[in-house]
PDB file of C-alpha atoms in Angstrom:
ATOM      1  CA  GLY T   1     -28.427  -6.125 -22.312  1.00  0.00           C
ATOM      2  CA  GLY T   2     -27.321  -9.536 -21.305  1.00  0.00           C
ATOM      3  CA  GLY T   3     -24.595 -11.917 -22.153  1.00  0.00           C
ATOM      4  CA  ARG T   4     -22.403 -14.708 -20.918  1.00  0.00           C
ATOM      5  CA  ILE T   5     -18.866 -14.818 -19.571  1.00  0.00           C
ATOM      6  CA  VAL T   6     -17.261 -18.224 -19.008  1.00  0.00           C
ATOM      7  CA  SER T   7     -13.726 -18.551 -17.661  1.00  0.00           C
ATOM      8  CA  ILE T   8     -11.594 -21.688 -17.534  1.00  0.00           C
ATOM      9  CA  SER T   9     -10.108 -22.713 -14.220  1.00  0.00           C
ATOM     10  CA  SER T  10      -8.904 -25.948 -12.692  1.00  0.00           C
ATOM     11  CA  GLY T  11      -9.646 -28.308  -9.838  1.00  0.00           C
ATOM     12  CA  SER T  12      -6.215 -27.216  -8.621  1.00  0.00           C
ATOM     13  CA  ALA T  13      -7.838 -24.019  -7.321  1.00  0.00           C
ATOM     14  CA  ARG T  14      -9.281 -26.061  -4.446  1.00  0.00           C
ATOM     15  CA  SER T  15      -6.976 -29.084  -4.405  1.00  0.00           C
ATOM     16  CA  PRO T  16      -3.448 -28.020  -5.327  1.00  0.00           C
ATOM     17  CA  ARG T  17      -0.631 -30.441  -5.974  1.00  0.00           C
ATOM     18  CA  PRO T  18       2.964 -30.107  -4.799  1.00  0.00           C
ATOM     19  CA  ARG T  19       5.035 -27.620  -6.795  1.00  0.00           C
ATOM     20  CA  SER T  20       1.945 -25.890  -8.201  1.00  0.00           C
ATOM     21  CA  ALA T  21       1.497 -22.913  -5.866  1.00  0.00           C
ATOM     22  CA  ALA T  22       1.500 -20.193  -8.532  1.00  0.00           C
ATOM     23  CA  TYR T  23      -0.771 -22.177 -10.870  1.00  0.00           C
ATOM     24  CA  ALA T  24      -3.243 -23.085  -8.114  1.00  0.00           C
ATOM     25  CA  ALA T  25      -3.319 -19.515  -6.797  1.00  0.00           C
ATOM     26  CA  SER T  26      -3.972 -18.114 -10.278  1.00  0.00           C
ATOM     27  CA  LYS T  27      -6.872 -20.526 -10.815  1.00  0.00           C
ATOM     28  CA  ALA T  28      -8.336 -19.683  -7.391  1.00  0.00           C
ATOM     29  CA  ALA T  29      -8.152 -16.024  -8.435  1.00  0.00           C
ATOM     30  CA  VAL T  30     -10.109 -16.820 -11.621  1.00  0.00           C
ATOM     31  CA  ASP T  31     -12.818 -18.509  -9.540  1.00  0.00           C
ATOM     32  CA  THR T  32     -13.105 -15.618  -7.084  1.00  0.00           C
ATOM     33  CA  LEU T  33     -12.956 -12.900  -9.751  1.00  0.00           C
ATOM     34  CA  SER T  34     -15.741 -14.648 -11.647  1.00  0.00           C
ATOM     35  CA  LYS T  35     -17.942 -14.852  -8.536  1.00  0.00           C
ATOM     36  CA  ALA T  36     -17.402 -11.132  -7.864  1.00  0.00           C
ATOM     37  CA  LEU T  37     -18.181 -10.268 -11.492  1.00  0.00           C
ATOM     38  CA  ALA T  38     -21.358 -12.357 -11.318  1.00  0.00           C
ATOM     39  CA  LEU T  39     -22.538 -10.099  -8.488  1.00  0.00           C
ATOM     40  CA  GLU T  40     -21.558  -6.910 -10.305  1.00  0.00           C
ATOM     41  CA  LEU T  41     -22.806  -7.826 -13.782  1.00  0.00           C
ATOM     42  CA  GLY T  42     -25.986  -9.688 -12.813  1.00  0.00           C
ATOM     43  CA  PRO T  43     -28.087  -6.501 -12.797  1.00  0.00           C
ATOM     44  CA  PHE T  44     -27.161  -6.088 -16.483  1.00  0.00           C
ATOM     45  CA  GLY T  45     -28.377  -9.599 -17.333  1.00  0.00           C
ATOM     46  CA  ILE T  46     -24.838 -10.938 -17.711  1.00  0.00           C
ATOM     47  CA  THR T  47     -24.042 -14.345 -16.226  1.00  0.00           C
ATOM     48  CA  VAL T  48     -20.487 -15.129 -15.178  1.00  0.00           C
ATOM     49  CA  ASN T  49     -19.401 -18.723 -14.578  1.00  0.00           C
ATOM     50  CA  VAL T  50     -16.327 -20.918 -14.520  1.00  0.00           C
ATOM     51  CA  VAL T  51     -15.530 -24.339 -15.932  1.00  0.00           C
ATOM     52  CA  ALA T  52     -12.972 -26.025 -13.670  1.00  0.00           C
ATOM     53  CA  ALA T  53     -11.143 -28.639 -15.691  1.00  0.00           C
ATOM     54  CA  GLY T  54      -9.573 -31.790 -14.358  1.00  0.00           C
ATOM     55  CA  TYR T  55      -6.901 -33.693 -16.252  1.00  0.00           C
ATOM     56  CA  ILE T  56      -7.624 -33.112 -19.928  1.00  0.00           C
ATOM     57  CA  ASP T  57      -5.693 -35.263 -22.393  1.00  0.00           C
ATOM     58  CA  VAL T  58      -4.751 -32.869 -25.166  1.00  0.00           C
ATOM     59  CA  ARG T  59      -2.517 -35.298 -27.055  1.00  0.00           C
ATOM     60  CA  GLY T  60      -3.468 -34.976 -30.699  1.00  0.00           C
ATOM     61  CA  TRP T  61      -4.921 -31.499 -30.032  1.00  0.00           C
ATOM     62  CA  SER T  62      -1.871 -29.620 -28.761  1.00  0.00           C
ATOM     63  CA  ASP T  63       1.831 -29.951 -28.050  1.00  0.00           C
ATOM     64  CA  ALA T  64       1.153 -28.806 -24.461  1.00  0.00           C
ATOM     65  CA  HIS T  65       0.765 -32.182 -22.788  1.00  0.00           C
ATOM     66  CA  LEU T  66       2.407 -34.528 -20.329  1.00  0.00           C
ATOM     67  CA  ASP T  67       5.154 -36.662 -21.772  1.00  0.00           C
ATOM     68  CA  GLY T  68       4.110 -39.944 -23.316  1.00  0.00           C
ATOM     69  CA  GLU T  69       2.653 -42.796 -21.312  1.00  0.00           C
ATOM     70  CA  GLY T  70       4.968 -42.554 -18.290  1.00  0.00           C
ATOM     71  CA  GLU T  71       4.281 -43.792 -14.779  1.00  0.00           C
ATOM     72  CA  GLY T  72       3.280 -40.305 -13.617  1.00  0.00           C
ATOM     73  CA  ARG T  73       0.431 -40.242 -16.135  1.00  0.00           C
ATOM     74  CA  ALA T  74      -0.579 -43.789 -15.209  1.00  0.00           C
ATOM     75  CA  VAL T  75      -0.767 -42.845 -11.507  1.00  0.00           C
ATOM     76  CA  LEU T  76      -2.861 -39.811 -12.355  1.00  0.00           C
ATOM     77  CA  LEU T  77      -5.267 -41.833 -14.510  1.00  0.00           C
ATOM     78  CA  ARG T  78      -5.691 -44.424 -11.737  1.00  0.00           C
ATOM     79  CA  SER T  79      -6.726 -41.640  -9.366  1.00  0.00           C
ATOM     80  CA  ILE T  80      -9.613 -40.465 -11.586  1.00  0.00           C
ATOM     81  CA  PRO T  81     -12.908 -42.013 -10.420  1.00  0.00           C
ATOM     82  CA  LEU T  82     -14.345 -42.250 -13.953  1.00  0.00           C
ATOM     83  CA  GLY T  83     -11.159 -44.031 -15.018  1.00  0.00           C
ATOM     84  CA  ARG T  84     -10.274 -41.765 -17.924  1.00  0.00           C
ATOM     85  CA  ALA T  85      -8.849 -38.388 -18.701  1.00  0.00           C
ATOM     86  CA  GLY T  86     -11.143 -35.735 -20.060  1.00  0.00           C
ATOM     87  CA  ALA T  87     -11.048 -34.520 -23.652  1.00  0.00           C
ATOM     88  CA  PRO T  88     -11.014 -30.927 -24.880  1.00  0.00           C
ATOM     89  CA  THR T  89     -14.547 -31.493 -26.159  1.00  0.00           C
ATOM     90  CA  ASP T  90     -15.699 -32.195 -22.570  1.00  0.00           C
ATOM     91  CA  ILE T  91     -14.689 -28.652 -21.640  1.00  0.00           C
ATOM     92  CA  ALA T  92     -16.224 -27.210 -24.813  1.00  0.00           C
ATOM     93  CA  GLU T  93     -19.569 -28.891 -24.054  1.00  0.00           C
ATOM     94  CA  ALA T  94     -19.591 -27.438 -20.524  1.00  0.00           C
ATOM     95  CA  VAL T  95     -18.903 -23.956 -21.905  1.00  0.00           C
ATOM     96  CA  LEU T  96     -21.675 -24.368 -24.482  1.00  0.00           C
ATOM     97  CA  PHE T  97     -24.085 -25.378 -21.702  1.00  0.00           C
ATOM     98  CA  LEU T  98     -23.209 -22.316 -19.604  1.00  0.00           C
ATOM     99  CA  CYS T  99     -23.739 -20.102 -22.670  1.00  0.00           C
ATOM    100  CA  SER T 100     -27.114 -21.668 -23.467  1.00  0.00           C
ATOM    101  CA  GLU T 101     -30.600 -20.606 -22.432  1.00  0.00           C
ATOM    102  CA  ALA T 102     -30.752 -23.772 -20.285  1.00  0.00           C
ATOM    103  CA  ALA T 103     -28.183 -22.115 -17.991  1.00  0.00           C
ATOM    104  CA  GLY T 104     -29.823 -18.698 -18.085  1.00  0.00           C
ATOM    105  CA  HIS T 105     -30.281 -18.684 -14.315  1.00  0.00           C
ATOM    106  CA  VAL T 106     -26.804 -20.025 -13.497  1.00  0.00           C
ATOM    107  CA  SER T 107     -24.351 -17.328 -12.440  1.00  0.00           C
ATOM    108  CA  GLY T 108     -21.423 -17.299 -10.042  1.00  0.00           C
ATOM    109  CA  ALA T 109     -20.998 -21.057 -10.395  1.00  0.00           C
ATOM    110  CA  VAL T 110     -17.875 -23.165 -10.766  1.00  0.00           C
ATOM    111  CA  LEU T 111     -18.762 -26.226 -12.846  1.00  0.00           C
ATOM    112  CA  ASP T 112     -16.329 -29.060 -12.155  1.00  0.00           C
ATOM    113  CA  VAL T 113     -15.478 -31.106 -15.235  1.00  0.00           C
ATOM    114  CA  THR T 114     -12.971 -33.299 -13.429  1.00  0.00           C
ATOM    115  CA  MET T 115     -14.224 -36.831 -14.117  1.00  0.00           C
ATOM    116  CA  GLY T 116     -14.816 -37.052 -10.356  1.00  0.00           C
ATOM    117  CA  LEU T 117     -11.255 -36.194  -9.333  1.00  0.00           C
ATOM    118  CA  ASP T 118     -11.467 -33.749  -6.436  1.00  0.00           C
ATOM    119  CA  ARG T 119      -7.918 -33.999  -5.183  1.00  0.00           C
ATOM    120  CA  PHE T 120      -4.584 -35.413  -6.230  1.00  0.00           C
ATOM    121  CA  ARG T 121      -4.164 -38.956  -4.923  1.00  0.00           C
ATOM    122  CA  ALA T 122      -0.857 -40.580  -5.695  1.00  0.00           C
TER     123      ALA T 122
END
């Protein structure tokens, strides 16, 4: 037996923004479901973890992105301690880590890939 399950969540699960109740609640559910599954599937050698993404700039990767270079995006970028948005590859690398042997003893974890942003600060 054995295996890896990695779900994608968001920092919004713990630090929601205004007008994001449904989104934040759904991401909190992903986190909690994954922790419960880690308990249930651990005896089978299956690890279950979550990558919680911060603001990921998908421009050039997808049409699902914030509009342009507006002030809202600028405010968000200023609030990120590392001073930059994440890239889709940042999330991919975290998933690859959690699927690797190096993370073989990690289960029930939520790995924040948020560039240090733990709450929305406008």
